[in-house]
Amino acid sequence: MGPRVRFAPSPTGYFHVGSARTSLVNWLYARAHGGTFVLRIEDTDVERNREEWKEGIVRALAWLDLDVDEGPFLQSALADDHRAAAEALWDGGYLYACDCTREEIDARTADRATPGYDGHCRERGLARSERTALRFRVPDEGATVIRDIIRGEIAFPHASYEDFVVVKPSGAALYPLANLVDDRQMGITHVIRGEDLLPTTPKQVLMWEALNTCSGTVVALPTYAHLPMLVNEQRKKLSKRRDPVAVESYRDQGYLPEALINYLALLGWSPPSGEELIDRATLLATFRLEDVSHSPAFFDVKKLTHLNGVYLRQLDPADFVERARPWVAPWSSAWRPETAPPYREDEFDETLFARVAPLVKERVTTLGEVPGLVAFLFTEPVPDEAAFDSVIGADPLATVLLAAARERLAEIDFDAPTLHAAVLELGEALGWKLRQAQAPLRVAVTGTRVGLPLFESLELLGRERVLARLDAALARA
Ligand code: GLU
């Protein structure tokens, strides 16, 4: 039987790139070892959960093409199991009732070097009531040793752990217990998760071993792997407030899921070949948890964007057209991003877009950039004031060039090489280099100073529309 791994997100916010990385690594582990990938949504914190965030998890996994073998299970549906485990721990003498308030604990421990619970109720033998929490009796001596695939053996001395709360006065099990009970029930063999949960692990190991003793069921401890934290450029932990972390915002901007997957795999891991452009099959064949580093990994949006550009350039043009559809022609797409293109449905020309696509895909890093780049083909451009004034208005020779081009372009064949040769010659007559000669034409015809290759753009637009735009520019100059 292969390993059983789980991805266990809490639906307390938008699906985060850190969660995407954790789910990817779990998925890879399951797929590379003939195992099972379980999705369990840890929705026990009812105040912070939202339905849309649960849906967001399932949607993001589908978008990333990380298929789940079992689940989604909802942790909230398993509350009876959590309660039964707490009962077993209570009956086994691992827990004790505590009625201390936060204020009382703070007042008693204010002067102590080690903060945390002081064991006040440990030997009081209080009965359980709706006013008591249940705390786990952490052994005074010794240490809990965790074997972590990434970090090796780590010893957590018990002296640094307080008697932690397992069950709230309301009777609800807290997350560390609920989480491990579910892992036991679901036969999870490998717990692969973020480093932020490392301090919780010894508590869970203590409870796991206690349950082995008192519940009548011995279950082998899972193997752990705590993935390095993701940090921003300032080496600070990625934050939902400060950093662009929502997976859906990357989808909306037009990042390809395969590029994001490739990038996420590189966080804390390098392919043995050194080649960072790595497809899923190669990733499956070469990714090893043992090789993941334990230092924090810099989530570099620039690098991700660069990689996305590489993936876009690799698409074949027909595929590119399809992948760009939600941005370019949202009305004919089942899913669409929030921003609409700068032209209307009746102005859009699918055939023309397919013709220009090979030029476009070489020049964008996200699909969100595509509509702006092709808009001049579908709608009459209004040259932006600044571009018009500085390129055409400020230079009388620019108007001379436009007027000459208006004449010449009415006569010659309208294909890119002929247009190129003609503009080169018109420029030379003014003592200009090609680049200089292209500038006023580009502003007049496309409305902007930068964009797709000019002569191909002219050819795609066709003589009639180009001449009309030159006339409009000349009238304005
Ligand atoms: N639900 C926990 C969280 O999202 C993760 C639990 C785990 O992977 O063990 O932080």
Short mmCIF file of C-alpha atoms and ligand atoms in Angstrom, two decimals:
data_model
loop_
_atom_site.label_atom_id
_atom_site.label_comp_id
_atom_site.label_asym_id
_atom_site.label_seq_id
_atom_site.Cartn_x
_atom_site.Cartn_y
_atom_site.Cartn_z
CA MET A 1 0.00 0.00 0.00
CA GLY A 2 1.37 3.38 -0.95
CA PRO A 3 1.62 6.38 1.35
CA ARG A 4 -1.44 8.40 2.31
CA VAL A 5 -0.91 12.12 2.44
CA ARG A 6 -3.33 14.92 3.02
CA PHE A 7 -3.67 18.58 2.32
CA ALA A 8 -5.51 20.12 5.26
CA PRO A 9 -6.15 23.82 4.68
CA SER A 10 -8.21 26.02 6.97
CA PRO A 11 -10.66 28.09 4.91
CA THR A 12 -9.88 31.36 6.64
CA GLY A 13 -8.92 33.47 3.65
CA TYR A 14 -8.13 33.45 -0.03
CA PHE A 15 -6.16 30.45 -1.21
CA HIS A 16 -2.57 31.43 -0.63
CA VAL A 17 0.50 30.58 -2.71
CA GLY A 18 1.93 28.90 0.40
CA SER A 19 -1.08 26.58 0.47
CA ALA A 20 -0.65 25.94 -3.23
CA ARG A 21 2.96 24.92 -2.60
CA THR A 22 1.95 22.61 0.29
CA SER A 23 -0.74 20.97 -1.81
CA LEU A 24 1.64 20.55 -4.74
CA VAL A 25 4.27 18.82 -2.61
CA ASN A 26 1.68 16.48 -1.09
CA TRP A 27 0.28 15.71 -4.52
CA LEU A 28 3.76 15.03 -5.92
CA TYR A 29 4.55 12.74 -3.02
CA ALA A 30 1.36 10.76 -3.52
CA ARG A 31 1.75 10.50 -7.29
CA ALA A 32 5.46 9.66 -7.24
CA HIS A 33 4.97 6.86 -4.69
CA GLY A 34 1.71 5.34 -5.88
CA GLY A 35 -0.05 6.85 -2.87
CA THR A 36 -3.31 8.59 -2.07
CA PHE A 37 -3.89 12.33 -1.91
CA VAL A 38 -6.61 13.30 0.58
CA LEU A 39 -8.21 16.73 0.88
CA ARG A 40 -9.51 17.67 4.29
CA ILE A 41 -10.88 21.12 4.88
CA GLU A 42 -10.27 22.12 8.49
CA ASP A 43 -13.31 24.24 9.06
CA THR A 44 -13.59 23.95 12.84
CA ASP A 45 -12.90 27.62 13.50
CA VAL A 46 -16.45 28.61 12.59
CA GLU A 47 -15.95 32.31 13.24
CA ARG A 48 -13.18 32.60 10.68
CA ASN A 49 -14.52 30.23 8.03
CA ARG A 50 -16.45 31.26 4.98
CA GLU A 51 -18.23 29.11 2.47
CA GLU A 52 -16.65 30.94 -0.48
CA TRP A 53 -13.18 30.17 0.86
CA LYS A 54 -13.99 26.46 1.01
CA GLU A 55 -15.08 26.65 -2.60
CA GLY A 56 -11.94 28.64 -3.37
CA ILE A 57 -9.77 25.73 -2.19
CA VAL A 58 -11.48 23.21 -4.45
CA ARG A 59 -11.43 25.65 -7.36
CA ALA A 60 -7.74 26.46 -6.93
CA LEU A 61 -6.75 22.79 -6.78
CA ALA A 62 -8.74 22.11 -9.94
CA TRP A 63 -7.12 25.07 -11.68
CA LEU A 64 -3.66 23.84 -10.67
CA ASP A 65 -4.68 20.38 -11.87
CA LEU A 66 -3.87 18.74 -8.54
CA ASP A 67 -6.45 15.98 -8.54
CA VAL A 68 -7.66 14.69 -5.21
CA ASP A 69 -8.22 10.96 -4.57
CA GLU A 70 -10.37 11.29 -1.45
CA GLY A 71 -12.37 14.21 -0.14
CA PRO A 72 -12.98 17.00 0.34
CA PHE A 73 -13.80 15.92 3.88
CA LEU A 74 -14.97 18.57 6.28
CA GLN A 75 -13.36 18.47 9.68
CA SER A 76 -16.51 19.87 11.27
CA ALA A 77 -18.34 16.68 10.30
CA LEU A 78 -15.92 14.63 12.38
CA ALA A 79 -16.52 16.40 15.71
CA ASP A 80 -17.80 13.20 17.36
CA ASP A 81 -14.47 11.49 16.73
CA HIS A 82 -12.62 14.45 18.24
CA ARG A 83 -14.85 14.30 21.32
CA ALA A 84 -14.36 10.55 21.67
CA ALA A 85 -10.58 10.98 21.51
CA ALA A 86 -10.76 13.67 24.20
CA GLU A 87 -12.82 11.29 26.36
CA ALA A 88 -10.23 8.56 25.93
CA LEU A 89 -7.44 10.97 26.92
CA TRP A 90 -9.46 12.09 29.94
CA ASP A 91 -10.18 8.53 31.01
CA GLY A 92 -6.52 7.67 30.58
CA GLY A 93 -5.54 10.45 32.97
CA TYR A 94 -3.70 12.52 30.32
CA LEU A 95 -5.90 15.55 30.79
CA TYR A 96 -6.97 17.61 33.75
CA ALA A 97 -9.65 20.24 34.21
CA CYS A 98 -8.59 23.86 34.60
CA ASP A 99 -10.74 26.85 35.51
CA CYS A 100 -8.03 29.51 35.41
CA THR A 101 -8.85 32.64 33.46
CA ARG A 102 -6.31 34.32 31.19
CA GLU A 103 -6.04 37.21 33.66
CA GLU A 104 -5.33 34.91 36.58
CA ILE A 105 -2.63 33.09 34.64
CA ASP A 106 -1.05 36.37 33.50
CA ALA A 107 -1.05 37.76 37.05
CA ARG A 108 0.64 34.64 38.43
CA THR A 109 3.23 34.33 35.66
CA ALA A 110 4.09 37.99 35.02
CA ASP A 111 7.46 37.69 36.76
CA ARG A 112 8.48 34.34 35.34
CA ALA A 113 11.09 33.98 32.65
CA THR A 114 9.04 31.37 30.74
CA PRO A 115 5.58 32.54 29.87
CA GLY A 116 2.68 30.13 29.57
CA TYR A 117 0.56 28.10 31.90
CA ASP A 118 2.07 27.44 35.32
CA GLY A 119 0.37 24.12 36.09
CA HIS A 120 -1.84 25.67 38.77
CA CYS A 121 -4.69 23.15 38.35
CA ARG A 122 -2.53 20.12 37.68
CA GLU A 123 -3.04 18.49 41.04
CA ARG A 124 -6.30 20.14 42.06
CA GLY A 125 -8.44 17.29 40.78
CA LEU A 126 -11.19 19.62 39.54
CA ALA A 127 -14.29 18.03 38.08
CA ARG A 128 -15.11 18.85 34.46
CA SER A 129 -17.76 21.49 33.93
CA GLU A 130 -18.77 24.07 31.37
CA ARG A 131 -16.34 26.41 33.10
CA THR A 132 -13.29 24.21 32.73
CA ALA A 133 -10.95 23.69 29.84
CA LEU A 134 -9.07 20.39 29.61
CA ARG A 135 -5.30 20.60 29.56
CA PHE A 136 -2.76 18.01 28.54
CA ARG A 137 -0.28 16.99 31.22
CA VAL A 138 3.08 17.48 29.48
CA PRO A 139 5.76 15.28 31.11
CA ASP A 140 8.16 17.32 33.26
CA GLU A 141 11.24 15.52 32.10
CA GLY A 142 12.66 14.45 28.80
CA ALA A 143 11.95 15.55 25.27
CA THR A 144 9.82 14.60 22.31
CA VAL A 145 11.90 13.79 19.27
CA ILE A 146 10.48 14.29 15.82
CA ARG A 147 11.87 12.75 12.69
CA ASP A 148 11.39 15.13 9.86
CA ILE A 149 12.30 14.23 6.29
CA ILE A 150 13.55 17.75 5.60
CA ARG A 151 15.02 18.67 8.96
CA GLY A 152 16.21 15.38 10.35
CA GLU A 153 15.73 14.69 14.06
CA ILE A 154 14.54 17.55 16.21
CA ALA A 155 14.25 17.27 19.98
CA PHE A 156 11.70 19.42 21.78
CA PRO A 157 12.45 19.48 25.53
CA HIS A 158 9.26 19.09 27.54
CA ALA A 159 10.37 21.81 29.92
CA SER A 160 9.67 24.36 27.19
CA TYR A 161 6.06 23.19 26.72
CA GLU A 162 3.22 24.31 28.93
CA ASP A 163 0.31 22.06 29.75
CA PHE A 164 -1.67 23.04 26.67
CA VAL A 165 -5.44 23.25 26.25
CA VAL A 166 -6.95 20.37 24.29
CA VAL A 167 -10.67 20.94 24.85
CA LYS A 168 -12.35 24.30 25.32
CA PRO A 169 -14.89 24.86 28.11
CA SER A 170 -17.55 24.55 25.39
CA GLY A 171 -16.47 20.93 24.89
CA ALA A 172 -15.01 21.58 21.43
CA ALA A 173 -11.63 20.00 20.67
CA LEU A 174 -8.93 22.46 19.65
CA TYR A 175 -7.22 22.25 16.31
CA PRO A 176 -4.11 20.20 17.28
CA LEU A 177 -6.27 17.38 18.62
CA ALA A 178 -8.89 17.51 15.84
CA ASN A 179 -6.12 17.52 13.23
CA LEU A 180 -4.30 14.50 14.63
CA VAL A 181 -7.46 12.51 15.29
CA ASP A 182 -8.40 12.99 11.65
CA ASP A 183 -4.93 11.94 10.55
CA ARG A 184 -5.24 8.78 12.65
CA GLN A 185 -8.69 7.95 11.33
CA MET A 186 -7.72 8.60 7.74
CA GLY A 187 -4.61 6.47 7.95
CA ILE A 188 -2.31 9.34 7.03
CA THR A 189 1.28 8.10 6.79
CA HIS A 190 3.05 11.36 5.89
CA VAL A 191 2.25 14.80 7.24
CA ILE A 192 3.73 17.32 4.84
CA ARG A 193 2.96 20.89 5.84
CA GLY A 194 4.37 24.34 6.45
CA GLU A 195 7.10 25.08 8.95
CA ASP A 196 4.73 27.36 10.87
CA LEU A 197 3.16 24.19 12.30
CA LEU A 198 6.43 22.73 13.58
CA PRO A 199 5.91 23.96 17.19
CA THR A 200 2.55 22.15 17.26
CA THR A 201 4.05 18.84 16.17
CA PRO A 202 5.51 17.71 19.55
CA LYS A 203 2.13 18.33 21.19
CA GLN A 204 0.52 16.19 18.55
CA VAL A 205 3.09 13.46 18.94
CA LEU A 206 2.49 13.43 22.71
CA MET A 207 -1.26 13.12 22.20
CA TRP A 208 -0.83 10.54 19.44
CA GLU A 209 1.27 8.33 21.71
CA ALA A 210 -1.17 8.85 24.58
CA LEU A 211 -4.04 7.77 22.32
CA ASN A 212 -2.09 4.69 21.30
CA THR A 213 -1.93 3.77 24.97
CA CYS A 214 -5.43 4.65 26.07
CA SER A 215 -7.74 4.28 23.09
CA GLY A 216 -7.12 0.61 22.46
CA THR A 217 -5.91 1.32 18.92
CA VAL A 218 -2.24 1.59 18.14
CA VAL A 219 -1.57 3.63 15.02
CA ALA A 220 1.96 4.27 13.75
CA LEU A 221 3.05 7.87 13.98
CA PRO A 222 3.16 9.61 10.61
CA THR A 223 6.43 10.72 9.11
CA TYR A 224 6.73 14.49 9.12
CA ALA A 225 8.08 16.95 6.60
CA HIS A 226 7.88 20.66 7.40
CA LEU A 227 8.32 22.79 4.31
CA PRO A 228 10.36 26.00 4.53
CA MET A 229 8.49 29.22 4.99
CA LEU A 230 7.91 31.56 2.06
CA VAL A 231 9.30 35.06 2.52
CA ASN A 232 9.16 38.32 0.58
CA GLU A 233 12.01 40.46 -0.69
CA GLN A 234 12.62 41.82 2.82
CA ARG A 235 12.94 38.24 4.06
CA LYS A 236 9.70 38.65 6.00
CA LYS A 237 7.09 35.92 6.11
CA LEU A 238 4.65 36.39 3.23
CA SER A 239 1.63 38.21 4.50
CA LYS A 240 -1.87 38.38 3.11
CA ARG A 241 -1.94 42.11 3.70
CA ARG A 242 1.46 43.11 2.36
CA ASP A 243 2.21 40.68 -0.42
CA PRO A 244 0.41 39.44 -3.53
CA VAL A 245 -0.34 35.93 -2.32
CA ALA A 246 -3.82 34.99 -3.53
CA VAL A 247 -3.63 32.23 -6.13
CA GLU A 248 -6.79 33.52 -7.78
CA SER A 249 -5.22 36.91 -8.38
CA TYR A 250 -2.46 35.19 -10.34
CA ARG A 251 -5.08 33.33 -12.35
CA ASP A 252 -6.92 36.62 -12.98
CA GLN A 253 -3.78 38.33 -14.19
CA GLY A 254 -3.20 35.56 -16.69
CA TYR A 255 -0.51 33.38 -15.20
CA LEU A 256 -0.64 29.82 -16.52
CA PRO A 257 -1.20 27.14 -13.89
CA GLU A 258 1.68 25.09 -15.25
CA ALA A 259 4.04 28.06 -14.85
CA LEU A 260 2.87 28.61 -11.28
CA ILE A 261 3.32 24.90 -10.52
CA ASN A 262 6.82 24.99 -11.98
CA TYR A 263 7.66 28.06 -9.92
CA LEU A 264 6.19 26.69 -6.68
CA ALA A 265 8.27 23.53 -7.03
CA LEU A 266 11.42 25.66 -7.12
CA LEU A 267 10.72 27.19 -3.70
CA GLY A 268 13.28 25.49 -1.52
CA TRP A 269 14.19 22.90 -4.13
CA SER A 270 16.40 22.84 -7.24
CA PRO A 271 16.13 20.31 -10.01
CA PRO A 272 19.16 18.02 -10.16
CA SER A 273 19.80 18.99 -13.78
CA GLY A 274 19.95 22.67 -12.84
CA GLU A 275 17.35 23.35 -15.55
CA GLU A 276 14.63 25.33 -13.84
CA LEU A 277 12.11 25.06 -16.63
CA ILE A 278 10.62 21.78 -15.60
CA ASP A 279 7.43 20.10 -16.74
CA ARG A 280 5.19 18.00 -14.57
CA ALA A 281 6.46 14.62 -15.72
CA THR A 282 10.06 15.60 -14.98
CA LEU A 283 8.99 17.10 -11.69
CA LEU A 284 7.33 13.83 -10.74
CA ALA A 285 10.41 11.90 -11.68
CA THR A 286 12.94 14.11 -9.90
CA PHE A 287 11.35 15.93 -6.98
CA ARG A 288 12.46 14.51 -3.65
CA LEU A 289 11.36 15.79 -0.25
CA GLU A 290 14.79 14.84 1.10
CA ASP A 291 16.32 17.48 -1.15
CA VAL A 292 14.12 20.34 0.03
CA SER A 293 16.10 22.97 1.90
CA HIS A 294 15.12 24.17 5.33
CA SER A 295 15.95 27.81 4.80
CA PRO A 296 13.12 30.20 4.02
CA ALA A 297 12.37 30.49 0.32
CA PHE A 298 11.98 33.86 -1.40
CA PHE A 299 8.72 34.08 -3.30
CA ASP A 300 9.93 36.17 -6.20
CA VAL A 301 7.07 37.51 -8.29
CA LYS A 302 9.53 38.76 -10.93
CA LYS A 303 10.95 35.30 -11.41
CA LEU A 304 7.47 33.80 -11.58
CA THR A 305 6.49 36.41 -14.18
CA HIS A 306 9.58 35.70 -16.23
CA LEU A 307 8.84 31.98 -16.14
CA ASN A 308 5.25 32.64 -17.15
CA GLY A 309 6.52 34.52 -20.20
CA VAL A 310 8.65 31.52 -21.13
CA TYR A 311 5.62 29.22 -20.85
CA LEU A 312 3.52 31.58 -22.97
CA ARG A 313 6.15 31.68 -25.70
CA GLN A 314 6.24 27.88 -25.73
CA LEU A 315 2.53 27.54 -26.44
CA ASP A 316 1.63 26.83 -29.99
CA PRO A 317 -0.32 29.71 -31.50
CA ALA A 318 -3.69 27.93 -31.57
CA ASP A 319 -3.32 26.98 -27.93
CA PHE A 320 -2.28 30.53 -27.09
CA VAL A 321 -5.46 31.82 -28.73
CA GLU A 322 -7.57 29.49 -26.59
CA ARG A 323 -5.71 30.23 -23.39
CA ALA A 324 -6.01 33.99 -23.98
CA ARG A 325 -9.76 33.80 -24.66
CA PRO A 326 -10.99 34.78 -21.16
CA TRP A 327 -9.03 38.04 -21.42
CA VAL A 328 -9.36 38.73 -25.12
CA ALA A 329 -12.92 37.58 -25.78
CA PRO A 330 -14.50 37.07 -22.34
CA TRP A 331 -18.01 36.90 -23.82
CA SER A 332 -17.17 33.57 -25.40
CA SER A 333 -15.49 32.07 -22.36
CA ALA A 334 -17.07 30.12 -19.51
CA TRP A 335 -14.72 31.74 -17.02
CA ARG A 336 -13.59 35.36 -17.26
CA PRO A 337 -11.41 37.68 -15.19
CA GLU A 338 -12.82 40.83 -13.64
CA THR A 339 -11.27 43.30 -16.05
CA ALA A 340 -12.88 43.67 -19.47
CA PRO A 341 -10.93 44.32 -22.71
CA PRO A 342 -10.84 47.87 -24.08
CA TYR A 343 -13.12 47.02 -27.06
CA ARG A 344 -16.60 45.65 -27.54
CA GLU A 345 -17.71 42.19 -28.58
CA ASP A 346 -18.97 43.44 -31.96
CA GLU A 347 -15.61 45.09 -32.65
CA PHE A 348 -13.59 41.97 -31.93
CA ASP A 349 -12.45 39.87 -34.88
CA GLU A 350 -11.52 36.32 -33.97
CA THR A 351 -9.72 35.60 -37.24
CA LEU A 352 -7.63 38.71 -36.96
CA PHE A 353 -6.70 37.81 -33.41
CA ALA A 354 -5.63 34.33 -34.48
CA ARG A 355 -3.42 35.94 -37.13
CA VAL A 356 -1.75 38.33 -34.70
CA ALA A 357 -1.39 35.76 -31.89
CA PRO A 358 2.09 34.49 -32.94
CA LEU A 359 3.43 38.03 -32.63
CA VAL A 360 1.67 38.66 -29.33
CA LYS A 361 2.79 35.55 -27.52
CA GLU A 362 6.43 36.52 -27.94
CA ARG A 363 5.85 39.82 -26.20
CA VAL A 364 3.77 39.28 -23.10
CA THR A 365 4.51 37.83 -19.70
CA THR A 366 0.87 37.45 -18.64
CA LEU A 367 -2.34 36.89 -20.59
CA GLY A 368 -3.78 39.98 -18.93
CA GLU A 369 -1.47 42.11 -21.09
CA VAL A 370 -2.89 40.75 -24.34
CA PRO A 371 -6.06 42.85 -24.83
CA GLY A 372 -4.16 46.12 -24.46
CA LEU A 373 -1.63 45.02 -27.03
CA VAL A 374 -4.17 44.03 -29.69
CA ALA A 375 -6.87 46.63 -29.02
CA PHE A 376 -5.69 48.79 -31.95
CA LEU A 377 -6.82 46.06 -34.32
CA PHE A 378 -10.40 46.14 -33.13
CA THR A 379 -11.11 49.69 -32.20
CA GLU A 380 -10.02 53.03 -33.55
CA PRO A 381 -7.12 54.10 -31.38
CA VAL A 382 -7.16 57.46 -29.73
CA PRO A 383 -3.47 58.32 -29.56
CA ASP A 384 -2.68 59.31 -26.05
CA GLU A 385 -2.11 63.02 -25.79
CA ALA A 386 1.44 62.81 -24.51
CA ALA A 387 2.58 60.33 -27.17
CA PHE A 388 0.96 62.36 -29.93
CA ASP A 389 2.43 65.66 -28.78
CA SER A 390 5.95 64.42 -28.21
CA VAL A 391 6.29 62.21 -31.27
CA ILE A 392 4.17 64.01 -33.88
CA GLY A 393 3.26 67.45 -32.56
CA ALA A 394 6.78 68.36 -31.46
CA ASP A 395 8.49 67.62 -34.76
CA PRO A 396 7.37 69.16 -38.08
CA LEU A 397 9.34 66.49 -39.94
CA ALA A 398 7.12 63.84 -38.40
CA THR A 399 4.15 65.35 -40.22
CA VAL A 400 6.17 65.43 -43.42
CA LEU A 401 6.91 61.73 -42.99
CA LEU A 402 3.27 60.91 -42.28
CA ALA A 403 2.12 62.81 -45.35
CA ALA A 404 4.68 61.02 -47.54
CA ALA A 405 3.67 57.67 -46.04
CA ARG A 406 0.01 58.47 -46.74
CA GLU A 407 0.91 58.84 -50.43
CA ARG A 408 3.20 55.85 -50.70
CA LEU A 409 1.11 53.39 -48.71
CA ALA A 410 -1.81 54.04 -51.00
CA GLU A 411 0.14 52.58 -53.91
CA ILE A 412 2.42 49.76 -52.82
CA ASP A 413 1.68 46.12 -52.00
CA PHE A 414 0.43 45.92 -48.46
CA ASP A 415 2.67 43.24 -46.99
CA ALA A 416 5.19 43.64 -44.19
CA PRO A 417 8.43 43.42 -46.24
CA THR A 418 7.21 45.95 -48.84
CA LEU A 419 5.95 48.29 -46.11
CA HIS A 420 9.26 47.95 -44.33
CA ALA A 421 11.26 48.87 -47.42
CA ALA A 422 9.00 51.83 -48.16
CA VAL A 423 9.22 53.32 -44.68
CA LEU A 424 12.98 52.81 -44.61
CA GLU A 425 13.25 54.79 -47.79
CA LEU A 426 10.91 57.55 -46.64
CA GLY A 427 12.96 57.88 -43.47
CA GLU A 428 16.24 58.02 -45.36
CA ALA A 429 14.92 60.92 -47.41
CA LEU A 430 14.71 62.84 -44.12
CA GLY A 431 18.05 61.59 -42.85
CA TRP A 432 16.29 59.34 -40.31
CA LYS A 433 17.02 55.83 -39.11
CA LEU A 434 14.25 53.26 -39.44
CA ARG A 435 13.42 53.45 -35.74
CA GLN A 436 12.89 57.18 -35.95
CA ALA A 437 10.70 56.84 -39.01
CA GLN A 438 8.58 54.18 -37.38
CA ALA A 439 7.75 56.25 -34.32
CA PRO A 440 5.21 58.72 -35.78
CA LEU A 441 3.63 55.96 -37.87
CA ARG A 442 3.21 53.79 -34.83
CA VAL A 443 1.60 56.55 -32.80
CA ALA A 444 -0.70 57.49 -35.66
CA VAL A 445 -1.80 53.96 -36.41
CA THR A 446 -1.74 52.14 -33.06
CA GLY A 447 -2.10 55.05 -30.63
CA THR A 448 0.92 54.11 -28.54
CA ARG A 449 4.68 54.37 -28.62
CA VAL A 450 5.36 50.69 -28.02
CA GLY A 451 3.65 47.58 -29.23
CA LEU A 452 3.76 44.80 -31.75
CA PRO A 453 6.14 44.87 -34.73
CA LEU A 454 4.93 47.78 -36.84
CA PHE A 455 4.97 46.40 -40.37
CA GLU A 456 3.17 43.20 -39.47
CA SER A 457 0.65 45.32 -37.59
CA LEU A 458 0.06 47.50 -40.66
CA GLU A 459 -0.38 44.46 -42.84
CA LEU A 460 -2.90 42.96 -40.42
CA LEU A 461 -4.87 46.18 -40.22
CA GLY A 462 -5.06 46.48 -44.00
CA ARG A 463 -4.61 49.41 -46.30
CA GLU A 464 -7.97 51.05 -45.84
CA ARG A 465 -7.85 51.30 -42.08
CA VAL A 466 -4.19 52.37 -42.06
CA LEU A 467 -4.83 55.18 -44.52
CA ALA A 468 -7.85 56.38 -42.57
CA ARG A 469 -5.76 56.54 -39.40
CA LEU A 470 -3.00 58.44 -41.17
CA ASP A 471 -5.59 60.91 -42.42
CA ALA A 472 -6.94 61.37 -38.91
CA ALA A 473 -3.44 61.94 -37.52
CA LEU A 474 -2.60 64.43 -40.25
CA ALA A 475 -5.82 66.30 -39.61
CA ARG A 476 -4.93 66.52 -35.93
CA ALA A 477 -1.27 67.49 -36.40
N1 GLU B 1 -5.32 23.44 8.97
C1 GLU B 1 -3.97 23.80 9.25
C2 GLU B 1 -3.64 25.11 8.60
O1 GLU B 1 -4.18 25.40 7.55
C3 GLU B 1 -2.95 22.86 8.65
C4 GLU B 1 -2.92 21.58 9.29
C5 GLU B 1 -1.89 20.63 8.80
O2 GLU B 1 -1.49 20.62 7.62
O3 GLU B 1 -1.57 19.82 9.63
O4 GLU B 1 -2.81 25.82 9.12
#
